[in-house]
mmCIF file of C-alpha atoms and ligand atoms in Angstrom:
data_model
loop_
_atom_site.group_PDB
_atom_site.id
_atom_site.type_symbol
_atom_site.label_atom_id
_atom_site.label_comp_id
_atom_site.label_asym_id
_atom_site.label_seq_id
_atom_site.Cartn_x
_atom_site.Cartn_y
_atom_site.Cartn_z
ATOM 1 C CA UNK P 1 0.000 0.000 0.000
ATOM 2 C CA UNK P 2 1.572 3.212 -1.144
ATOM 3 C CA UNK P 3 0.589 6.642 0.102
ATOM 4 C CA UNK P 4 -1.527 7.704 -2.867
ATOM 5 C CA UNK P 5 -3.807 4.736 -3.097
ATOM 6 C CA UNK P 6 -7.564 4.147 -3.186
ATOM 7 C CA UNK P 7 -9.319 2.504 -0.258
ATOM 8 C CA UNK P 8 -12.951 1.360 -0.424
ATOM 9 C CA UNK P 9 -14.677 1.841 2.940
ATOM 10 C CA UNK P 10 -17.777 -0.112 3.972
ATOM 11 C CA UNK P 11 -19.993 0.769 6.948
ATOM 12 C CA UNK P 12 -23.027 -1.240 8.134
ATOM 13 C CA UNK P 13 -22.748 -1.179 11.938
ATOM 14 C CA UNK P 14 -26.154 0.366 12.647
ATOM 15 C CA UNK P 15 -28.838 1.829 10.373
ATOM 16 C CA UNK P 16 -26.755 3.451 7.639
ATOM 17 C CA UNK P 17 -25.505 1.450 4.651
ATOM 18 C CA UNK P 18 -22.506 3.325 3.327
ATOM 19 C CA UNK P 19 -19.639 2.854 0.891
ATOM 20 C CA UNK P 20 -16.912 5.322 -0.018
ATOM 21 C CA UNK P 21 -13.727 5.581 -2.028
ATOM 22 C CA UNK P 22 -11.018 7.698 -0.402
ATOM 23 C CA UNK P 23 -7.695 8.579 -2.019
ATOM 24 C CA UNK P 24 -4.519 8.895 0.059
ATOM 25 C CA UNK P 25 -6.529 8.697 3.280
ATOM 26 C CA UNK P 26 -7.891 12.206 2.848
ATOM 27 C CA UNK P 27 -9.534 12.955 -0.493
ATOM 28 C CA UNK P 28 -13.144 11.747 -0.659
ATOM 29 C CA UNK P 29 -13.900 10.553 -4.197
ATOM 30 C CA UNK P 30 -17.355 9.275 -3.206
ATOM 31 C CA UNK P 31 -19.324 8.784 0.007
ATOM 32 C CA UNK P 32 -22.707 7.124 -0.616
ATOM 33 C CA UNK P 33 -24.951 6.868 2.453
ATOM 34 C CA UNK P 34 -28.286 5.025 2.347
ATOM 35 C CA UNK P 35 -30.136 5.741 5.572
ATOM 36 C CA UNK P 36 -32.737 3.331 6.963
ATOM 37 C CA UNK P 37 -34.114 5.938 9.376
ATOM 38 C CA UNK P 38 -37.600 5.915 7.851
ATOM 39 C CA UNK P 39 -37.886 2.144 8.315
ATOM 40 C CA UNK P 40 -37.047 2.292 12.016
ATOM 41 C CA UNK P 41 -38.835 5.567 12.870
ATOM 42 C CA UNK P 42 -42.211 3.909 13.469
ATOM 43 C CA UNK P 43 -40.629 1.697 16.151
ATOM 44 C CA UNK P 44 -38.869 4.634 17.866
ATOM 45 C CA UNK P 45 -35.455 2.964 17.576
ATOM 46 C CA UNK P 46 -33.333 0.669 15.429
ATOM 47 C CA UNK P 47 -34.781 -2.845 15.026
ATOM 48 C CA UNK P 48 -31.677 -5.057 14.566
ATOM 49 C CA UNK P 49 -33.302 -7.699 12.346
ATOM 50 C CA UNK P 50 -34.772 -5.083 10.005
ATOM 51 C CA UNK P 51 -31.394 -3.322 9.877
ATOM 52 C CA UNK P 52 -29.560 -6.504 8.814
ATOM 53 C CA UNK P 53 -32.099 -7.320 6.104
ATOM 54 C CA UNK P 54 -32.000 -3.806 4.706
ATOM 55 C CA UNK P 55 -28.166 -3.812 4.642
ATOM 56 C CA UNK P 56 -28.309 -7.084 2.666
ATOM 57 C CA UNK P 57 -30.625 -5.495 0.131
ATOM 58 C CA UNK P 58 -28.795 -2.174 -0.169
ATOM 59 C CA UNK P 59 -25.089 -2.872 0.170
ATOM 60 C CA UNK P 60 -24.319 -4.080 -3.370
ATOM 61 C CA UNK P 61 -26.025 -1.119 -5.116
ATOM 62 C CA UNK P 62 -24.423 1.299 -2.638
ATOM 63 C CA UNK P 63 -20.933 -0.082 -3.321
ATOM 64 C CA UNK P 64 -21.546 0.032 -7.093
ATOM 65 C CA UNK P 65 -22.680 3.643 -6.784
ATOM 66 C CA UNK P 66 -19.634 4.565 -4.688
ATOM 67 C CA UNK P 67 -17.302 3.066 -7.304
ATOM 68 C CA UNK P 68 -19.188 4.769 -10.159
ATOM 69 C CA UNK P 69 -19.130 8.199 -8.475
ATOM 70 C CA UNK P 70 -15.412 7.813 -7.774
ATOM 71 C CA UNK P 71 -14.797 6.751 -11.373
ATOM 72 C CA UNK P 72 -12.943 3.729 -10.028
ATOM 73 C CA UNK P 73 -13.091 0.071 -10.965
ATOM 74 C CA UNK P 74 -12.377 -2.825 -8.598
ATOM 75 C CA UNK P 75 -8.896 -3.553 -10.005
ATOM 76 C CA UNK P 76 -7.950 0.092 -9.410
ATOM 77 C CA UNK P 77 -8.588 -0.235 -5.683
ATOM 78 C CA UNK P 78 -5.770 -1.066 -3.301
ATOM 79 C CA UNK P 79 -7.676 -2.170 -0.261
ATOM 80 C CA UNK P 80 -11.014 -2.647 1.446
ATOM 81 C CA UNK P 81 -11.709 -1.335 4.954
ATOM 82 C CA UNK P 82 -14.825 -2.523 6.742
ATOM 83 C CA UNK P 83 -16.384 -1.709 10.107
ATOM 84 C CA UNK P 84 -16.168 -4.896 12.188
ATOM 85 C CA UNK P 85 -17.349 -3.519 15.560
ATOM 86 C CA UNK P 86 -18.726 -2.257 17.833
ATOM 87 C CA UNK P 87 -22.317 -2.311 16.606
ATOM 88 C CA UNK P 88 -25.255 -4.613 15.902
ATOM 89 C CA UNK P 89 -24.023 -8.171 15.317
ATOM 90 C CA UNK P 90 -26.211 -8.990 12.310
ATOM 91 C CA UNK P 91 -25.692 -5.585 10.709
ATOM 92 C CA UNK P 92 -21.913 -5.805 11.116
ATOM 93 C CA UNK P 93 -21.873 -9.326 9.676
ATOM 94 C CA UNK P 94 -23.431 -8.149 6.404
ATOM 95 C CA UNK P 95 -20.620 -5.656 5.837
ATOM 96 C CA UNK P 96 -17.842 -7.962 7.049
ATOM 97 C CA UNK P 97 -18.954 -10.958 4.929
ATOM 98 C CA UNK P 98 -19.359 -8.778 1.860
ATOM 99 C CA UNK P 99 -15.976 -7.099 2.333
ATOM 100 C CA UNK P 100 -14.210 -10.431 2.826
ATOM 101 C CA UNK P 101 -15.770 -11.881 -0.323
ATOM 102 C CA UNK P 102 -14.994 -8.746 -2.344
ATOM 103 C CA UNK P 103 -11.381 -8.572 -1.138
ATOM 104 C CA UNK P 104 -10.845 -12.265 -1.829
ATOM 105 C CA UNK P 105 -12.516 -12.169 -5.248
ATOM 106 C CA UNK P 106 -10.723 -9.029 -6.408
ATOM 107 C CA UNK P 107 -7.378 -9.843 -4.773
ATOM 108 C CA UNK P 108 -7.434 -6.778 -2.515
ATOM 109 C CA UNK P 109 -5.998 -6.213 0.933
ATOM 110 C CA UNK P 110 -8.561 -6.173 3.741
ATOM 111 C CA UNK P 111 -8.651 -4.488 7.120
ATOM 112 C CA UNK P 112 -11.299 -4.509 9.849
ATOM 113 C CA UNK P 113 -11.892 -1.064 11.366
ATOM 114 C CA UNK P 114 -13.216 -0.113 14.791
ATOM 115 C CA UNK P 115 -16.294 2.075 14.243
ATOM 116 C CA UNK P 116 -15.289 4.572 16.962
ATOM 117 C CA UNK P 117 -11.796 4.852 15.552
ATOM 118 C CA UNK P 118 -13.511 5.509 12.232
ATOM 119 C CA UNK P 119 -15.443 8.434 13.752
ATOM 120 C CA UNK P 120 -12.188 9.846 15.086
ATOM 121 C CA UNK P 121 -10.577 9.565 11.631
ATOM 122 C CA UNK P 122 -13.286 11.767 10.091
ATOM 123 C CA UNK P 123 -10.917 14.513 11.292
ATOM 124 C CA UNK P 124 -8.203 13.291 8.911
ATOM 125 C CA UNK P 125 -10.403 13.727 5.833
ATOM 126 C CA UNK P 126 -10.001 16.913 3.814
ATOM 127 C CA UNK P 127 -12.059 19.737 5.269
ATOM 128 C CA UNK P 128 -11.966 23.158 6.899
ATOM 129 C CA UNK P 129 -10.187 23.863 10.193
ATOM 130 C CA UNK P 130 -6.687 23.242 11.539
ATOM 131 C CA UNK P 131 -5.086 19.973 10.428
ATOM 132 C CA UNK P 132 -4.790 17.354 13.243
ATOM 133 C CA UNK P 133 -1.536 17.503 15.167
ATOM 134 C CA UNK P 134 -0.450 15.002 17.824
ATOM 135 C CA UNK P 135 -0.923 14.676 20.688
ATOM 136 C CA UNK P 136 -4.593 15.556 20.368
ATOM 137 C CA UNK P 137 -7.733 15.038 22.392
ATOM 138 C CA UNK P 138 -10.751 13.616 20.587
ATOM 139 C CA UNK P 139 -14.226 13.740 22.050
ATOM 140 C CA UNK P 140 -16.222 10.922 20.417
ATOM 141 C CA UNK P 141 -19.918 11.493 21.060
ATOM 142 C CA UNK P 142 -22.247 9.085 19.289
ATOM 143 C CA UNK P 143 -25.477 7.175 19.904
ATOM 144 C CA UNK P 144 -23.720 4.497 21.930
ATOM 145 C CA UNK P 145 -20.519 6.140 23.194
ATOM 146 C CA UNK P 146 -19.189 9.227 24.921
ATOM 147 C CA UNK P 147 -15.439 8.734 25.013
ATOM 148 C CA UNK P 148 -12.709 11.257 25.724
ATOM 149 C CA UNK P 149 -9.588 9.981 23.989
ATOM 150 C CA UNK P 150 -5.935 10.966 24.002
ATOM 151 C CA UNK P 151 -4.399 10.244 20.589
ATOM 152 C CA UNK P 152 -0.601 10.428 20.594
ATOM 153 C CA UNK P 153 -0.147 9.057 17.089
ATOM 154 C CA UNK P 154 -1.769 6.675 14.615
ATOM 155 C CA UNK P 155 -2.610 3.533 16.556
ATOM 156 C CA UNK P 156 -1.888 5.154 19.918
ATOM 157 C CA UNK P 157 -5.208 5.778 21.640
ATOM 158 C CA UNK P 158 -5.888 6.073 25.372
ATOM 159 C CA UNK P 159 -9.423 6.407 26.704
ATOM 160 C CA UNK P 160 -9.334 9.048 29.456
ATOM 161 C CA UNK P 161 -13.017 8.973 30.314
ATOM 162 C CA UNK P 162 -16.384 7.674 29.215
ATOM 163 C CA UNK P 163 -20.034 7.838 30.177
ATOM 164 C CA UNK P 164 -21.128 6.055 33.322
ATOM 165 C CA UNK P 165 -24.688 5.638 32.053
ATOM 166 C CA UNK P 166 -26.284 7.071 28.904
ATOM 167 C CA UNK P 167 -24.228 8.090 25.891
ATOM 168 C CA UNK P 168 -24.716 11.704 24.816
ATOM 169 C CA UNK P 169 -26.622 10.661 21.666
ATOM 170 C CA UNK P 170 -28.788 8.299 23.678
ATOM 171 C CA UNK P 171 -29.684 11.190 26.010
ATOM 172 C CA UNK P 172 -30.660 13.316 22.981
ATOM 173 C CA UNK P 173 -32.818 10.490 21.607
ATOM 174 C CA UNK P 174 -34.545 9.898 24.967
ATOM 175 C CA UNK P 175 -35.196 13.601 25.506
ATOM 176 C CA UNK P 176 -36.634 13.791 21.975
ATOM 177 C CA UNK P 177 -39.052 11.029 22.959
ATOM 178 C CA UNK P 178 -40.027 12.913 26.135
ATOM 179 C CA UNK P 179 -40.707 15.982 23.990
ATOM 180 C CA UNK P 180 -42.680 13.919 21.443
ATOM 181 C CA UNK P 181 -40.271 14.679 18.616
ATOM 182 C CA UNK P 182 -39.275 12.313 15.793
ATOM 183 C CA UNK P 183 -36.583 9.659 15.540
ATOM 184 C CA UNK P 184 -33.582 9.808 15.632
ATOM 185 C CA UNK P 185 -34.052 12.527 18.189
ATOM 186 C CA UNK P 186 -30.788 14.480 18.121
ATOM 187 C CA UNK P 187 -31.423 16.496 14.967
ATOM 188 C CA UNK P 188 -35.032 17.260 16.057
ATOM 189 C CA UNK P 189 -33.898 18.538 19.470
ATOM 190 C CA UNK P 190 -31.237 20.603 17.692
ATOM 191 C CA UNK P 191 -33.803 22.299 15.417
ATOM 192 C CA UNK P 192 -36.325 22.926 18.221
ATOM 193 C CA UNK P 193 -33.592 24.309 20.495
ATOM 194 C CA UNK P 194 -32.861 27.118 17.995
ATOM 195 C CA UNK P 195 -36.209 28.654 19.004
ATOM 196 C CA UNK P 196 -35.675 28.381 22.763
ATOM 197 C CA UNK P 197 -33.750 30.103 25.571
ATOM 198 C CA UNK P 198 -30.831 27.901 26.719
ATOM 199 C CA UNK P 199 -30.858 29.448 30.201
ATOM 200 C CA UNK P 200 -34.640 29.261 30.721
ATOM 201 C CA UNK P 201 -34.765 25.924 32.556
ATOM 202 C CA UNK P 202 -32.368 25.136 35.376
ATOM 203 C CA UNK P 203 -31.057 21.647 34.607
ATOM 204 C CA UNK P 204 -28.307 19.702 36.435
ATOM 205 C CA UNK P 205 -24.825 19.493 34.925
ATOM 206 C CA UNK P 206 -23.023 16.429 36.253
ATOM 207 C CA UNK P 207 -19.297 17.130 36.525
ATOM 208 C CA UNK P 208 -18.745 14.132 38.888
ATOM 209 C CA UNK P 209 -15.561 14.096 40.999
ATOM 210 C CA UNK P 210 -13.021 16.890 40.635
ATOM 211 C CA UNK P 211 -10.902 16.295 37.537
ATOM 212 C CA UNK P 212 -12.928 13.301 36.297
ATOM 213 C CA UNK P 213 -13.168 12.812 32.540
ATOM 214 C CA UNK P 214 -16.229 10.576 32.898
ATOM 215 C CA UNK P 215 -19.713 11.834 32.087
ATOM 216 C CA UNK P 216 -23.220 11.002 33.271
ATOM 217 C CA UNK P 217 -26.446 12.062 31.592
ATOM 218 C CA UNK P 218 -29.118 9.994 33.362
ATOM 219 C CA UNK P 219 -29.801 12.669 36.024
ATOM 220 C CA UNK P 220 -30.168 15.311 33.346
ATOM 221 C CA UNK P 221 -32.613 13.113 31.457
ATOM 222 C CA UNK P 222 -34.724 12.613 34.615
ATOM 223 C CA UNK P 223 -34.693 16.387 35.245
ATOM 224 C CA UNK P 224 -35.967 16.922 31.690
ATOM 225 C CA UNK P 225 -38.751 14.395 32.337
ATOM 226 C CA UNK P 226 -39.772 16.389 35.450
ATOM 227 C CA UNK P 227 -39.667 19.663 33.523
ATOM 228 C CA UNK P 228 -41.912 18.192 30.819
ATOM 229 C CA UNK P 229 -44.391 16.735 33.333
ATOM 230 C CA UNK P 230 -44.572 19.913 35.415
ATOM 231 C CA UNK P 231 -45.634 21.873 32.322
ATOM 232 C CA UNK P 232 -43.882 25.017 33.571
ATOM 233 C CA UNK P 233 -41.632 25.475 30.544
ATOM 234 C CA UNK P 234 -42.160 25.334 26.803
ATOM 235 C CA UNK P 235 -40.664 22.538 24.706
ATOM 236 C CA UNK P 236 -38.362 24.948 22.898
ATOM 237 C CA UNK P 237 -36.859 26.212 26.164
ATOM 238 C CA UNK P 238 -36.471 22.679 27.537
ATOM 239 C CA UNK P 239 -34.722 21.534 24.336
ATOM 240 C CA UNK P 240 -32.396 24.565 24.333
ATOM 241 C CA UNK P 241 -31.578 24.243 28.056
ATOM 242 C CA UNK P 242 -30.947 20.490 27.742
ATOM 243 C CA UNK P 243 -28.679 20.994 24.729
ATOM 244 C CA UNK P 244 -26.727 23.748 26.524
ATOM 245 C CA UNK P 245 -26.282 21.524 29.623
ATOM 246 C CA UNK P 246 -24.926 18.597 27.538
ATOM 247 C CA UNK P 247 -22.641 20.833 25.472
ATOM 248 C CA UNK P 248 -21.202 22.617 28.537
ATOM 249 C CA UNK P 249 -20.265 19.412 30.351
ATOM 250 C CA UNK P 250 -18.798 17.803 27.219
ATOM 251 C CA UNK P 251 -16.723 20.780 26.133
ATOM 252 C CA UNK P 252 -15.579 21.702 29.678
ATOM 253 C CA UNK P 253 -14.267 18.167 30.150
ATOM 254 C CA UNK P 254 -12.661 18.074 26.716
ATOM 255 C CA UNK P 255 -10.890 21.416 27.345
ATOM 256 C CA UNK P 256 -9.735 20.207 30.758
ATOM 257 C CA UNK P 257 -8.252 17.117 29.101
ATOM 258 C CA UNK P 258 -6.395 19.264 26.537
ATOM 259 C CA UNK P 259 -4.899 21.432 29.296
ATOM 260 C CA UNK P 260 -3.984 18.583 31.617
ATOM 261 C CA UNK P 261 -2.402 16.348 28.978
ATOM 262 C CA UNK P 262 -0.650 19.182 27.159
ATOM 263 C CA UNK P 263 -2.371 18.148 23.925
ATOM 264 C CA UNK P 264 -1.971 20.456 20.929
ATOM 265 C CA UNK P 265 -5.613 20.537 19.901
ATOM 266 C CA UNK P 266 -9.161 19.314 20.351
ATOM 267 C CA UNK P 267 -11.085 17.316 17.760
ATOM 268 C CA UNK P 268 -14.720 16.257 17.881
ATOM 269 C CA UNK P 269 -16.335 13.198 16.294
ATOM 270 C CA UNK P 270 -19.577 11.182 16.219
ATOM 271 C CA UNK P 271 -23.218 12.065 15.582
ATOM 272 C CA UNK P 272 -23.579 14.495 18.500
ATOM 273 C CA UNK P 273 -20.696 16.591 17.171
ATOM 274 C CA UNK P 274 -23.122 17.542 14.373
ATOM 275 C CA UNK P 275 -25.057 19.433 17.071
ATOM 276 C CA UNK P 276 -25.161 23.209 16.587
ATOM 277 C CA UNK P 277 -24.592 24.111 20.246
ATOM 278 C CA UNK P 278 -21.815 21.528 20.769
ATOM 279 C CA UNK P 279 -19.991 22.907 17.701
ATOM 280 C CA UNK P 280 -20.541 26.545 18.669
ATOM 281 C CA UNK P 281 -19.355 26.072 22.239
ATOM 282 C CA UNK P 282 -16.280 24.035 21.236
ATOM 283 C CA UNK P 283 -15.175 26.690 18.733
ATOM 284 C CA UNK P 284 -15.909 29.557 21.145
ATOM 285 C CA UNK P 285 -14.030 27.964 24.062
ATOM 286 C CA UNK P 286 -11.165 27.060 21.747
ATOM 287 C CA UNK P 287 -10.882 30.639 20.494
ATOM 288 C CA UNK P 288 -10.965 32.038 24.027
ATOM 289 C CA UNK P 289 -8.282 29.692 25.341
ATOM 290 C CA UNK P 290 -6.093 29.575 22.228
ATOM 291 C CA UNK P 291 -6.712 25.870 21.656
ATOM 292 C CA UNK P 292 -7.141 24.853 17.989
ATOM 293 C CA UNK P 293 -10.411 22.966 17.450
ATOM 294 C CA UNK P 294 -11.276 20.751 14.496
ATOM 295 C CA UNK P 295 -14.804 19.446 13.882
ATOM 296 C CA UNK P 296 -15.710 17.455 10.747
ATOM 297 C CA UNK P 297 -18.586 18.783 8.618
ATOM 298 C CA UNK P 298 -21.926 17.395 9.931
ATOM 299 C CA UNK P 299 -22.244 14.735 7.199
ATOM 300 C CA UNK P 300 -18.911 13.245 8.330
ATOM 301 C CA UNK P 301 -19.911 13.350 12.031
ATOM 302 C CA UNK P 302 -22.760 10.858 11.597
ATOM 303 C CA UNK P 303 -22.177 7.335 10.275
ATOM 304 C CA UNK P 304 -20.468 7.177 6.884
ATOM 305 C CA UNK P 305 -17.942 4.982 5.079
ATOM 306 C CA UNK P 306 -15.410 7.719 4.189
ATOM 307 C CA UNK P 307 -14.233 7.779 7.813
ATOM 308 C CA UNK P 308 -13.863 3.985 7.722
ATOM 309 C CA UNK P 309 -11.810 4.153 4.513
ATOM 310 C CA UNK P 310 -9.626 6.829 6.124
ATOM 311 C CA UNK P 311 -9.039 4.797 9.315
ATOM 312 C CA UNK P 312 -8.361 1.749 7.115
ATOM 313 C CA UNK P 313 -5.779 3.654 5.070
ATOM 314 C CA UNK P 314 -3.770 4.544 8.189
ATOM 315 C CA UNK P 315 -4.100 0.965 9.493
ATOM 316 C CA UNK P 316 -2.777 -0.334 6.135
ATOM 317 C CA UNK P 317 0.158 2.080 6.394
ATOM 318 C CA UNK P 318 0.948 0.627 9.833
ATOM 319 C CA UNK P 319 1.013 -2.839 8.251
ATOM 320 C CA UNK P 320 -2.265 -4.045 9.734
ATOM 321 C CA UNK P 321 -4.212 -6.557 7.622
ATOM 322 C CA UNK P 322 -7.205 -8.777 8.344
ATOM 323 C CA UNK P 323 -7.571 -12.327 7.094
ATOM 324 C CA UNK P 324 -10.517 -14.394 5.965
ATOM 325 C CA UNK P 325 -11.199 -15.143 9.646
ATOM 326 C CA UNK P 326 -12.298 -11.528 10.249
ATOM 327 C CA UNK P 327 -15.558 -11.588 12.185
ATOM 328 C CA UNK P 328 -18.124 -9.145 13.565
ATOM 329 C CA UNK P 329 -17.211 -7.946 17.080
ATOM 330 C CA UNK P 330 -20.293 -6.240 18.595
ATOM 331 C CA UNK P 331 -18.366 -5.167 21.736
ATOM 332 C CA UNK P 332 -15.019 -4.354 20.126
ATOM 333 C CA UNK P 333 -12.942 -2.171 22.456
ATOM 334 C CA UNK P 334 -11.248 0.958 21.180
ATOM 335 C CA UNK P 335 -7.598 0.499 20.292
ATOM 336 C CA UNK P 336 -7.683 -3.296 20.098
ATOM 337 C CA UNK P 337 -6.822 -5.091 16.869
ATOM 338 C CA UNK P 338 -9.868 -7.007 15.614
ATOM 339 C CA UNK P 339 -9.534 -10.772 15.738
ATOM 340 C CA UNK P 340 -7.304 -11.098 18.759
ATOM 341 C CA UNK P 341 -8.566 -13.734 21.203
ATOM 342 C CA UNK P 342 -9.609 -11.323 23.973
ATOM 343 C CA UNK P 343 -12.307 -9.784 21.786
ATOM 344 C CA UNK P 344 -15.805 -11.114 22.210
ATOM 345 C CA UNK P 345 -17.024 -12.118 18.770
ATOM 346 C CA UNK P 346 -20.506 -12.918 17.571
ATOM 347 C CA UNK P 347 -20.556 -16.454 19.011
ATOM 348 C CA UNK P 348 -19.290 -15.323 22.385
ATOM 349 C CA UNK P 349 -21.620 -12.378 22.895
HETATM 350 O O1 KG4 I 401 -22.313 8.529 15.275
HETATM 351 P P1 KG4 I 401 -23.722 8.230 14.970
HETATM 352 O O2 KG4 I 401 -24.268 8.611 13.622
HETATM 353 O O3 KG4 I 401 -24.043 6.718 15.164
HETATM 354 C C1 KG4 I 401 -23.500 5.957 16.212
HETATM 355 O O4 KG4 I 401 -22.365 5.476 16.042
HETATM 356 O O5 KG4 I 401 -24.207 5.876 17.241
HETATM 357 O O6 KG4 I 401 -24.549 8.967 16.124
HETATM 358 C C2 KG4 I 401 -25.936 8.897 16.172
HETATM 359 C C3 KG4 I 401 -26.397 9.759 17.319
HETATM 360 C C4 KG4 I 401 -27.893 9.668 17.553
HETATM 361 O O7 KG4 I 401 -28.120 9.510 18.932
HETATM 362 C C5 KG4 I 401 -28.402 11.007 17.032
HETATM 363 O O8 KG4 I 401 -29.573 11.436 17.678
HETATM 364 C C6 KG4 I 401 -27.226 11.901 17.348
HETATM 365 O O9 KG4 I 401 -26.092 11.132 17.061
HETATM 366 N N1 KG4 I 401 -27.229 13.125 16.539
HETATM 367 C C7 KG4 I 401 -27.383 14.368 17.060
HETATM 368 C C8 KG4 I 401 -27.394 15.265 15.968
HETATM 369 N N2 KG4 I 401 -27.255 14.534 14.809
HETATM 370 C C9 KG4 I 401 -27.153 13.230 15.193
HETATM 371 N N3 KG4 I 401 -27.495 14.766 18.337
HETATM 372 C C10 KG4 I 401 -27.629 16.093 18.559
HETATM 373 N N4 KG4 I 401 -27.677 17.001 17.568
HETATM 374 C C11 KG4 I 401 -27.567 16.655 16.271
HETATM 375 N N5 KG4 I 401 -27.606 17.571 15.304
HETATM 376 ZN ZN1 ZN I 402 -21.333 5.938 14.602
#
């Protein structure tokens, strides 16, 4: 794998079927995302069996479209990178089995990518803002994770803190349900919050012990439930106040981590980093304290295959390859190499 090559990324860990061709780990030639949101909306959450079946139906056309948009043919590719965990077992298996067959059939190198690492690598794709410099702090805030990570180089990740209960995205989705908004809730709360006063409702901000990098959002969620039931505040104000409370805790902790580790910058990743208030606050705090902040454009914050191709490219450069024994690892830990015995695979989970 040379430095200018094409990697095909494949992402099927949840309810987005995505394929992308990325050149040199940074230039996005295509990034096709087929969302299943409409299918799951009526159930108020992702139904794993429906997700797997839809991935099966959609993946081949999505990959064909990604190749066509990139103007690339299979023999012109150098490698295939596929999300192999964490995520829904059946959904992951569709992507992993397809990627293995494609790599074998076309004689391409294959690498399994950790989905969270993928989110983090969205910062290494071409885009506005300061280019990532190590050591950096990355705040990964998605539907299932809220991780504060120290990245000292490619392949060198240390988790400094994580949520003790709900992930930030999960809190957004639950609050959206309390407010009778649509699914997935984050974007709906974001839109409603634009019309509200973020200081109107006094909501708890859990900073936990002094200096802790962990987060907790369950108390905040309960406080929102009380505010809704009491009927004393409008939905817009509740949404805005909730969003401000989440953003403040997240960005305060991320800035603390930058200062205490001596990191050179802060990067954000994951679906919740598409949030208007989270982005605004991160950039404002960064400007005030002279800390460079990089946030991917919203479309690269939520699930997509370009970030997987990018993470795969850097893994290839480090000499990491997966074999035909690559599996789906629903509980894959950050920083671990997929396939090593300590990982719980589909059979074990
Ligand atoms: O990273 P992601 O697309 O998928 C996972 O890996 O989980 O994150 C999805 C989460 C959902 O909880 C969704 O509600 C939230 O990100 N999200 C948002 C916004 N866009 C997506 N939360 C707040 N504001 C947004 N604009
Ligand atoms: Zn994700």
